[in-house]
Amino acid sequence: MVLAEQGGDSPLRPPPHRRNLPRYHSHRSSSSCSCRCCWCWCCCFLLLVLVIVIAITAYISLIIKPRVPTYSVDDFSIGDLNLNPTDLTIRTKFIVTVRAKNPNDMIGIWYKNGSYVAISYRNTLLCSGCLPSFYQGHHNTTVMRVVLEGQSKLGAEVHGVLEENRRTGRIPLDVFVRVPVGLRVFNIDWRQVTVNVTCALVVDGLSPDKKVGIKSADYKVDVDL
């Protein structure tokens, strides 16, 4: 049957048959969603772990109440001091008695190998040595005898100031101590830190045949975590 337009001669034809092409759905959106979900879960997990670690650290800190150990120089003696007036080379041997106090209730301290002790005068190193390795329990005070030896050359200006200080009986010395220590909590070796001690020491003389008196000592303790 042929349909004709009204008022026209051309017949109406039905539109051509269109074939439905198959459609393929992309999986990109679903995989992207999965990646975002996985990333969110990872972030939440890491955040949870961080919160737990902070909470445990805070709890341990509240329970054990960590405190920095204290140090003092109890005695200072001269084993040898020989100054060559020709080239201003000075050879020294100092014996220092150090008192270390652990004030903690639940923390023991391992003083490990690798420590360094030095005494200098106006930025000139005079002698050096090391602390013994030992374990110090909580609420313990340990007295150490440390022998320091060295040889260095003084500048003319430094030598002049040293002689003037010896005449006035006030010789300023800088003592520096660096020691790695291990912390033991509840009989468990916890972690290792480095203790740095600086001491501005003033003595009344540097004569080997005379007892040295300590006029003043100013200490500063710093801990590298």
XYZ file of N, CA and C in Angstrom:
675
model
N 0.856 -1.176 0.000
C 0.000 0.000 0.000
C 0.886 1.217 0.000
N 0.579 2.195 -0.868
C 1.385 3.396 -1.035
C 0.593 4.566 -0.529
N 1.214 5.321 0.437
C 0.573 6.508 0.984
C 1.090 7.717 0.256
N 0.214 8.655 0.019
C 0.602 9.867 -0.698
C 0.376 11.061 0.196
N 1.279 12.047 0.105
C 1.114 13.271 0.852
C -0.057 14.037 0.279
N -0.744 14.718 1.200
C -1.865 15.513 0.752
C -1.346 16.703 -0.019
N -1.887 16.872 -1.209
C -1.475 17.989 -2.043
C -0.178 17.741 -2.742
N 0.316 16.547 -2.796
C 1.578 16.279 -3.494
C 1.514 14.967 -4.208
N 2.435 14.803 -5.128
C 2.439 13.591 -5.926
C 3.395 12.543 -5.408
N 4.384 12.937 -4.543
C 5.409 11.953 -4.140
C 4.875 11.073 -3.042
N 5.095 9.811 -3.164
C 4.585 8.864 -2.161
C 5.415 8.943 -0.867
N 4.785 8.603 0.256
C 5.472 8.516 1.555
C 6.062 7.136 1.711
N 7.353 7.131 2.052
C 8.024 5.856 2.256
C 8.409 5.728 3.727
N 8.327 4.560 4.267
C 8.743 4.370 5.676
C 10.263 4.562 5.813
N 10.709 5.036 6.971
C 12.163 5.247 7.155
C 12.915 3.942 7.021
N 14.134 4.056 6.588
C 14.920 2.819 6.430
C 15.131 2.139 7.771
N 15.192 0.849 7.738
C 15.375 0.050 8.952
C 16.787 0.251 9.505
N 16.862 0.596 10.815
C 18.160 0.816 11.474
C 18.504 -0.397 12.321
N 19.693 -0.831 12.107
C 20.159 -1.976 12.881
C 20.758 -1.501 14.200
N 20.330 -2.108 15.306
C 20.853 -1.765 16.632
C 22.239 -2.372 16.818
N 23.220 -1.459 16.976
C 24.588 -1.921 17.185
C 24.781 -2.308 18.641
N 25.543 -3.345 18.929
C 25.791 -3.756 20.326
C 26.619 -2.704 21.056
N 26.288 -2.469 22.295
C 26.987 -1.494 23.124
C 27.856 -2.217 24.157
N 29.068 -1.736 24.257
C 30.014 -2.320 25.205
C 30.240 -1.314 26.334
N 29.972 -1.701 27.585
C 30.134 -0.826 28.747
C 31.580 -0.895 29.236
N 32.144 0.264 29.441
C 33.538 0.335 29.907
C 33.632 -0.049 31.380
N 34.725 -0.766 31.721
C 34.972 -1.154 33.114
C 35.834 -0.121 33.842
N 36.114 1.005 33.156
C 37.013 1.977 33.762
C 36.427 2.555 35.042
N 35.155 2.859 35.042
C 34.538 3.474 36.219
C 34.552 2.529 37.415
N 34.283 1.242 37.172
C 34.261 0.295 38.286
C 35.661 0.077 38.861
N 36.680 -0.027 37.995
C 38.036 -0.220 38.501
C 38.532 1.024 39.225
N 38.154 2.217 38.725
C 38.531 3.454 39.397
C 37.914 3.537 40.778
N 36.681 3.118 40.887
C 36.012 3.115 42.187
C 36.706 2.153 43.157
N 37.121 0.988 42.637
C 37.818 0.013 43.481
C 39.146 0.567 43.986
N 39.872 1.270 43.123
C 41.149 1.858 43.531
C 40.949 2.905 44.621
N 39.892 3.728 44.448
C 39.627 4.744 45.461
C 39.273 4.114 46.799
N 38.482 3.058 46.756
C 38.113 2.368 47.994
C 39.345 1.762 48.676
N 40.211 1.149 47.872
C 41.432 0.548 48.421
C 42.331 1.614 49.044
N 42.450 2.752 48.360
C 43.267 3.848 48.876
C 42.696 4.388 50.186
N 41.390 4.515 50.260
C 40.752 5.002 51.487
C 40.986 4.037 52.647
N 40.875 2.723 52.357
C 41.104 1.731 53.408
C 42.552 1.778 53.899
N 43.493 1.950 52.982
C 44.909 2.033 53.370
C 45.166 3.261 54.245
N 44.587 4.394 53.846
C 44.766 5.614 54.635
C 44.168 5.459 56.028
N 42.993 4.864 56.095
C 42.351 4.650 57.396
C 43.185 3.712 58.273
N 43.744 2.672 57.655
C 44.562 1.723 58.412
C 45.823 2.391 58.949
N 46.503 3.169 58.097
C 47.712 3.859 58.538
C 47.402 4.872 59.634
N 46.285 5.568 59.493
C 45.884 6.525 60.520
C 45.602 5.823 61.843
N 44.960 4.663 61.759
C 44.665 3.896 62.974
C 45.956 3.436 63.652
N 46.907 2.942 62.848
C 48.197 2.511 63.409
C 48.914 3.684 64.076
N 48.890 4.851 63.419
C 49.540 6.033 63.981
C 48.907 6.439 65.308
N 47.586 6.406 65.359
C 46.884 6.758 66.600
C 47.233 5.773 67.717
N 47.298 4.478 67.373
C 47.636 3.462 68.379
C 49.053 3.673 68.909
N 50.006 3.946 68.005
C 51.397 4.171 68.428
C 51.492 5.394 69.338
N 50.813 6.472 68.966
C 50.837 7.683 69.794
C 50.215 7.411 71.157
N 49.114 6.665 71.167
C 48.445 6.359 72.435
C 49.330 5.502 73.338
N 49.994 4.490 72.741
C 50.879 3.630 73.541
C 52.058 4.431 74.087
N 52.647 5.291 73.242
C 53.772 6.112 73.693
C 53.362 7.049 74.824
N 52.188 7.665 74.677
C 51.707 8.561 75.731
C 51.440 7.801 77.023
N 50.873 6.601 76.888
C 50.582 5.794 78.080
C 51.872 5.393 78.799
N 52.859 4.937 78.013
C 54.141 4.548 78.617
C 54.810 5.746 79.284
N 54.731 6.918 78.614
C 55.339 8.111 79.195
C 54.673 8.489 80.513
N 53.359 8.328 80.586
C 52.650 8.648 81.829
C 52.976 7.650 82.929
N 53.188 6.397 82.545
C 53.448 5.365 83.550
C 54.886 5.435 84.060
N 55.855 5.472 83.137
C 57.254 5.388 83.568
C 57.862 6.757 83.891
N 57.253 7.839 83.394
C 57.714 9.201 83.689
C 59.225 9.349 83.465
N 59.678 9.278 82.208
C 61.122 9.337 81.945
C 61.730 10.684 82.336
N 62.920 10.612 82.937
C 63.654 11.817 83.322
C 65.096 11.710 82.840
N 65.666 12.844 82.507
C 67.034 12.892 81.988
C 68.015 12.669 83.141
N 69.014 11.789 82.956
C 70.022 11.593 84.011
C 70.821 12.867 84.254
N 71.411 12.946 85.428
C 72.219 14.115 85.789
C 73.681 13.703 85.951
N 74.565 14.661 85.694
C 76.004 14.394 85.741
C 76.708 15.537 86.469
N 77.805 15.194 87.122
C 78.600 16.213 87.811
C 80.053 15.752 87.890
N 80.952 16.718 87.944
C 82.383 16.448 88.121
C 82.691 16.568 89.609
N 83.006 15.437 90.227
C 83.289 15.435 91.666
C 84.735 15.792 91.983
N 85.650 15.405 91.097
C 87.064 15.648 91.380
C 87.813 15.840 90.067
N 88.850 16.653 90.121
C 89.656 16.957 88.937
C 91.109 17.020 89.384
N 91.929 16.171 88.787
C 93.349 16.153 89.157
C 94.220 16.117 87.906
N 95.454 16.551 88.062
C 96.397 16.640 86.946
C 97.410 15.510 87.065
N 97.386 14.580 86.121
C 98.384 13.522 86.095
C 99.678 13.983 85.469
N 99.554 14.855 84.448
C 100.748 15.369 83.772
C 100.351 16.624 83.015
N 101.227 17.614 83.055
C 101.057 18.821 82.239
C 102.444 19.353 81.919
N 102.811 19.243 80.662
C 104.156 19.617 80.233
C 104.033 20.556 79.043
N 104.507 21.774 79.222
C 104.436 22.785 78.165
C 105.835 23.073 77.639
N 106.012 22.871 76.337
C 107.288 23.162 75.686
C 107.305 24.646 75.310
N 108.165 25.449 75.925
C 108.148 26.893 75.642
C 108.653 27.246 74.247
N 109.347 26.313 73.606
C 109.900 26.613 72.281
C 108.808 26.670 71.219
N 108.012 25.604 71.125
C 106.958 25.569 70.108
C 105.555 25.611 70.709
N 105.466 25.822 72.042
C 104.181 25.929 72.749
C 103.336 24.666 72.612
N 104.004 23.526 72.521
C 103.282 22.251 72.530
C 103.004 21.854 73.975
N 101.750 21.499 74.243
C 101.361 21.136 75.598
C 100.896 19.683 75.624
N 101.417 18.936 76.565
C 101.026 17.537 76.754
C 100.315 17.427 78.101
N 99.130 16.833 78.088
C 98.315 16.813 79.301
C 97.784 15.415 79.594
N 97.569 15.194 80.886
C 96.883 13.992 81.361
C 96.028 14.414 82.555
N 94.713 14.401 82.338
C 93.779 14.793 83.381
C 93.020 13.566 83.869
N 92.776 13.512 85.172
C 91.946 12.448 85.754
C 90.688 13.106 86.319
N 89.562 12.742 85.751
C 88.291 13.368 86.114
C 87.386 12.320 86.754
N 86.833 12.654 87.901
C 85.864 11.781 88.566
C 84.463 12.305 88.268
N 83.686 11.497 87.565
C 82.346 11.894 87.115
C 81.301 11.101 87.883
N 80.285 11.805 88.347
C 79.162 11.164 89.033
C 77.945 11.196 88.104
N 77.408 10.008 87.800
C 76.215 9.887 86.949
C 75.061 9.356 87.792
N 73.950 10.062 87.748
C 72.790 9.684 88.555
C 71.599 9.395 87.650
N 71.017 8.205 87.831
C 69.808 7.827 87.103
C 68.609 8.008 88.039
N 67.789 9.048 87.822
C 66.686 9.327 88.743
C 65.397 8.578 88.423
N 65.399 7.748 87.382
C 64.161 7.117 86.921
C 63.749 5.948 87.811
N 62.441 5.750 87.887
C 61.885 4.656 88.685
C 61.871 3.329 87.930
N 61.676 3.391 86.602
C 61.476 2.162 85.835
C 62.391 2.039 84.629
N 63.384 2.896 84.499
C 64.257 2.885 83.321
C 65.692 2.617 83.754
N 66.282 1.552 83.200
C 67.703 1.296 83.363
C 68.461 1.837 82.162
N 69.734 2.144 82.348
C 70.526 2.781 81.295
C 71.779 1.957 81.026
N 71.936 1.561 79.748
C 73.168 0.904 79.298
C 74.094 1.969 78.719
N 75.238 2.181 79.349
C 76.264 3.048 78.769
C 77.120 2.180 77.849
N 77.019 2.448 76.550
C 77.621 1.563 75.555
C 78.975 2.079 75.080
N 79.643 1.229 74.304
C 80.924 1.619 73.713
C 80.712 2.718 72.675
N 81.768 3.463 72.427
C 81.690 4.526 71.431
C 81.516 5.910 72.026
N 81.734 6.042 73.336
C 81.602 7.357 73.971
C 82.839 8.215 73.680
N 82.684 9.501 73.927
C 83.788 10.442 73.673
C 83.746 11.530 74.741
N 84.888 11.744 75.386
C 85.018 12.783 76.408
C 86.203 13.664 76.025
N 86.012 14.972 76.073
C 87.080 15.888 75.676
C 87.087 17.105 76.591
N 88.288 17.629 76.818
C 88.462 18.869 77.571
C 89.245 19.837 76.690
N 88.740 21.037 76.572
C 89.392 22.045 75.739
C 89.527 23.360 76.507
N 90.443 24.173 76.016
C 90.662 25.500 76.597
C 90.658 26.517 75.466
N 89.693 27.413 75.486
C 89.552 28.446 74.448
C 89.606 27.827 73.047
N 88.772 26.817 72.847
C 88.619 26.107 71.565
C 89.863 25.320 71.145
N 90.790 25.117 72.057
C 91.960 24.275 71.790
C 91.811 22.971 72.563
N 91.764 21.853 71.841
C 91.608 20.553 72.489
C 92.862 20.210 73.284
N 92.676 19.910 74.569
C 93.804 19.544 75.419
C 93.965 18.039 75.541
N 92.863 17.322 75.764
C 92.943 15.873 75.943
C 91.569 15.261 75.720
N 91.556 13.946 75.548
C 90.294 13.244 75.296
C 90.391 11.818 75.823
N 89.247 11.172 75.915
C 89.175 9.794 76.392
C 87.764 9.275 76.203
N 87.390 8.271 76.980
C 86.057 7.685 76.847
C 85.570 7.191 78.204
N 84.259 7.038 78.303
C 83.653 6.496 79.509
C 83.679 4.976 79.463
N 83.664 4.325 80.610
C 83.552 2.858 80.604
C 82.153 2.435 80.186
N 82.051 1.210 79.704
C 80.754 0.647 79.337
C 80.195 -0.109 80.542
N 78.952 0.207 80.911
C 78.351 -0.451 82.079
C 76.835 -0.264 82.042
N 76.152 -1.025 82.900
C 74.697 -0.896 83.042
C 74.388 -0.212 84.362
N 73.508 0.761 84.308
C 73.098 1.498 85.498
C 71.605 1.284 85.737
N 71.278 0.681 86.854
C 69.883 0.432 87.179
C 69.148 1.697 87.584
N 67.817 1.552 87.757
C 67.024 2.716 88.142
C 67.359 3.127 89.578
N 67.229 4.421 89.818
C 67.568 5.023 91.116
C 68.977 4.625 91.562
N 69.916 4.758 90.625
C 71.293 4.356 90.909
C 72.235 5.527 90.642
N 73.274 5.630 91.454
C 74.316 6.636 91.258
C 75.651 5.925 91.074
N 76.334 6.226 89.981
C 77.603 5.581 89.647
C 78.697 6.637 89.549
N 79.838 6.348 90.158
C 80.988 7.251 90.113
C 82.056 6.626 89.222
N 82.510 7.378 88.227
C 83.487 6.885 87.254
C 84.772 7.705 87.319
N 85.879 7.031 87.182
C 87.186 7.700 87.102
C 87.644 7.634 85.647
N 87.716 8.776 85.014
C 88.006 8.847 83.580
C 89.373 9.494 83.378
N 90.237 8.812 82.641
C 91.578 9.325 82.345
C 91.574 9.897 80.930
N 91.998 11.153 80.809
C 92.033 11.843 79.516
C 93.469 12.260 79.219
N 93.921 11.978 78.010
C 95.283 12.320 77.615
C 95.272 12.978 76.249
N 96.279 13.811 76.005
C 96.360 14.447 74.702
C 97.568 15.349 74.575
N 97.787 15.772 73.352
C 98.885 16.700 73.053
C 98.407 17.649 71.968
N 98.651 18.920 72.155
C 98.215 19.917 71.184
C 99.177 21.101 71.213
N 98.977 21.994 70.277
C 99.845 23.167 70.177
C 99.017 24.415 70.442
N 99.501 25.224 71.374
C 98.803 26.456 71.719
C 99.284 27.599 70.834
N 98.370 28.477 70.501
C 98.775 29.706 69.845
C 99.400 30.653 70.862
N 100.128 31.633 70.367
C 100.812 32.565 71.273
C 99.805 33.323 72.134
N 98.705 33.730 71.532
C 97.695 34.471 72.288
C 97.043 33.585 73.345
N 96.698 32.343 72.954
C 96.074 31.414 73.904
C 97.027 31.105 75.049
N 98.298 30.934 74.737
C 99.288 30.655 75.780
C 99.382 31.821 76.762
N 99.354 33.042 76.249
C 99.419 34.207 77.126
C 98.213 34.298 78.051
N 97.020 34.018 77.512
C 95.806 34.054 78.334
C 95.839 32.948 79.377
N 96.342 31.767 79.003
C 96.427 30.656 79.950
C 97.343 31.002 81.121
N 98.483 31.597 80.827
C 99.400 31.981 81.901
C 98.764 33.023 82.819
N 98.016 33.936 82.241
C 97.329 34.936 83.058
C 96.259 34.286 83.930
N 95.513 33.331 83.380
C 94.503 32.610 84.164
C 95.139 31.818 85.297
N 96.283 31.240 85.055
C 96.967 30.480 86.105
C 97.430 31.401 87.236
N 97.820 32.606 86.882
C 98.242 33.553 87.922
C 97.055 34.017 88.773
N 95.914 34.206 88.143
C 94.730 34.668 88.880
C 94.003 33.532 89.590
N 94.327 32.294 89.244
C 93.682 31.161 89.901
C 92.272 30.874 89.416
N 91.946 31.273 88.193
C 90.636 30.975 87.589
C 90.863 30.549 86.137
N 90.843 29.246 85.920
C 91.109 28.701 84.583
C 89.825 28.070 84.054
N 89.233 28.640 83.007
C 88.000 28.074 82.452
C 88.304 26.931 81.481
N 87.637 25.811 81.684
C 87.787 24.646 80.811
C 86.410 24.219 80.313
N 86.378 23.726 79.100
C 85.131 23.211 78.520
C 85.208 21.690 78.454
N 84.266 21.040 79.112
C 84.196 19.576 79.122
C 83.011 19.153 78.264
N 83.262 18.227 77.355
C 82.204 17.728 76.472
C 82.168 16.207 76.548
N 80.965 15.669 76.695
C 80.769 14.217 76.760
C 79.671 13.831 75.777
N 79.953 12.838 74.955
C 78.938 12.254 74.065
C 78.960 10.745 74.267
N 77.814 10.177 74.630
C 77.782 8.740 74.920
C 76.478 8.137 74.409
N 76.560 7.028 73.646
C 75.337 6.307 73.260
C 74.853 5.450 74.419
N 73.578 5.535 74.722
C 73.012 4.760 75.827
C 71.781 4.012 75.334
N 71.592 2.823 75.883
C 70.394 2.044 75.610
C 69.463 2.109 76.807
N 68.169 2.227 76.545
C 67.176 2.325 77.612
C 66.504 0.978 77.813
N 66.413 0.564 79.050
C 65.751 -0.702 79.381
C 64.517 -0.403 80.229
N 63.353 -0.813 79.717
C 62.079 -0.581 80.397
C 61.409 -1.925 80.631
N 61.040 -2.204 81.883
C 60.396 -3.468 82.244
C 61.236 -4.666 81.772
N 62.567 -4.572 81.959
C 63.507 -5.632 81.563
C 63.515 -5.896 80.060
N 63.089 -4.913 79.290
C 63.101 -5.016 77.829
C 63.962 -3.881 77.288
N 64.947 -4.231 76.441
C 65.770 -3.205 75.807
C 64.908 -2.445 74.816
N 64.668 -1.186 75.107
C 63.677 -0.421 74.359
C 64.274 0.252 73.132
N 65.144 1.248 73.338
C 65.734 1.953 72.214
C 67.061 2.567 72.640
N 67.800 3.085 71.657
C 69.092 3.715 71.933
C 69.019 5.200 71.621
N 69.579 6.007 72.497
C 69.650 7.446 72.301
C 71.091 7.885 72.561
N 71.383 9.126 72.232
C 72.708 9.688 72.481
C 72.587 10.838 73.468
N 73.366 10.758 74.536
C 73.366 11.803 75.563
C 74.579 12.703 75.343
N 74.337 13.998 75.259
C 75.404 14.989 75.112
C 75.432 15.869 76.362
N 76.602 15.955 76.968
C 76.770 16.766 78.177
C 77.867 17.791 77.923
N 77.569 19.039 78.201
C 78.581 20.093 78.160
C 78.692 20.704 79.549
N 79.913 21.002 79.938
C 80.163 21.554 81.271
C 81.177 22.687 81.155
N 80.780 23.857 81.617
C 81.702 24.989 81.713
C 82.327 24.936 83.101
N 83.561 24.466 83.143
C 84.247 24.195 84.406
C 85.311 25.263 84.660
N 85.370 25.734 85.897
C 86.404 26.697 86.292
C 87.193 26.092 87.446
N 88.516 25.938 87.249
C 89.388 25.371 88.287
C 90.386 26.439 88.733
N 91.015 26.173 89.885
C 91.927 27.183 90.444
C 93.386 26.961 90.069
N 93.689 25.887 89.345
C 95.073 25.656 88.954
C 95.211 24.423 88.084
N 96.401 24.268 87.497
C 96.703 23.107 86.652
C 98.077 22.544 87.012
N 98.397 22.500 88.279
C 99.697 21.996 88.720
C 99.592 20.520 89.084
N 100.476 19.670 88.532
C 100.424 18.239 88.846
C 100.689 17.929 90.312
N 101.460 18.770 90.986
C 101.827 18.492 92.375
C 100.925 19.205 93.379
N 99.794 19.704 92.923
C 98.892 20.426 93.817
C 97.455 20.015 93.523
N 96.663 19.841 94.572
C 95.267 19.465 94.389
C 94.513 20.600 93.695
N 93.748 20.222 92.699
C 92.990 21.203 91.924
C 91.624 21.399 92.570
N 91.268 22.641 92.780
C 89.952 22.957 93.329
C 88.993 23.388 92.226
N 87.751 22.914 92.314
C 86.717 23.291 91.345
C 85.968 24.501 91.894
N 86.085 25.632 91.214
C 85.425 26.854 91.659
C 83.960 26.903 91.234
N 83.674 26.479 90.021
C 82.287 26.478 89.548
C 82.148 25.479 88.410
N 80.914 25.046 88.189
C 80.615 24.103 87.102
C 79.175 24.326 86.648
N 79.006 24.558 85.372
C 77.678 24.791 84.798
C 77.415 23.697 83.770
N 76.358 22.897 83.996
C 76.103 21.717 83.170
C 74.899 21.936 82.257
N 74.977 21.298 81.094
C 73.849 21.267 80.166
C 73.779 19.872 79.556
N 72.609 19.241 79.650
C 72.416 17.878 79.144
C 71.393 17.917 78.020
N 71.737 17.273 76.912
C 70.850 17.212 75.752
C 70.792 15.767 75.273
N 69.603 15.325 74.866
C 69.407 13.940 74.427
C 68.969 13.942 72.968
N 69.705 13.222 72.122
C 69.341 13.035 70.715
C 68.559 11.736 70.588
N 67.283 11.852 70.204
C 66.439 10.666 70.091
C 66.687 9.945 68.780
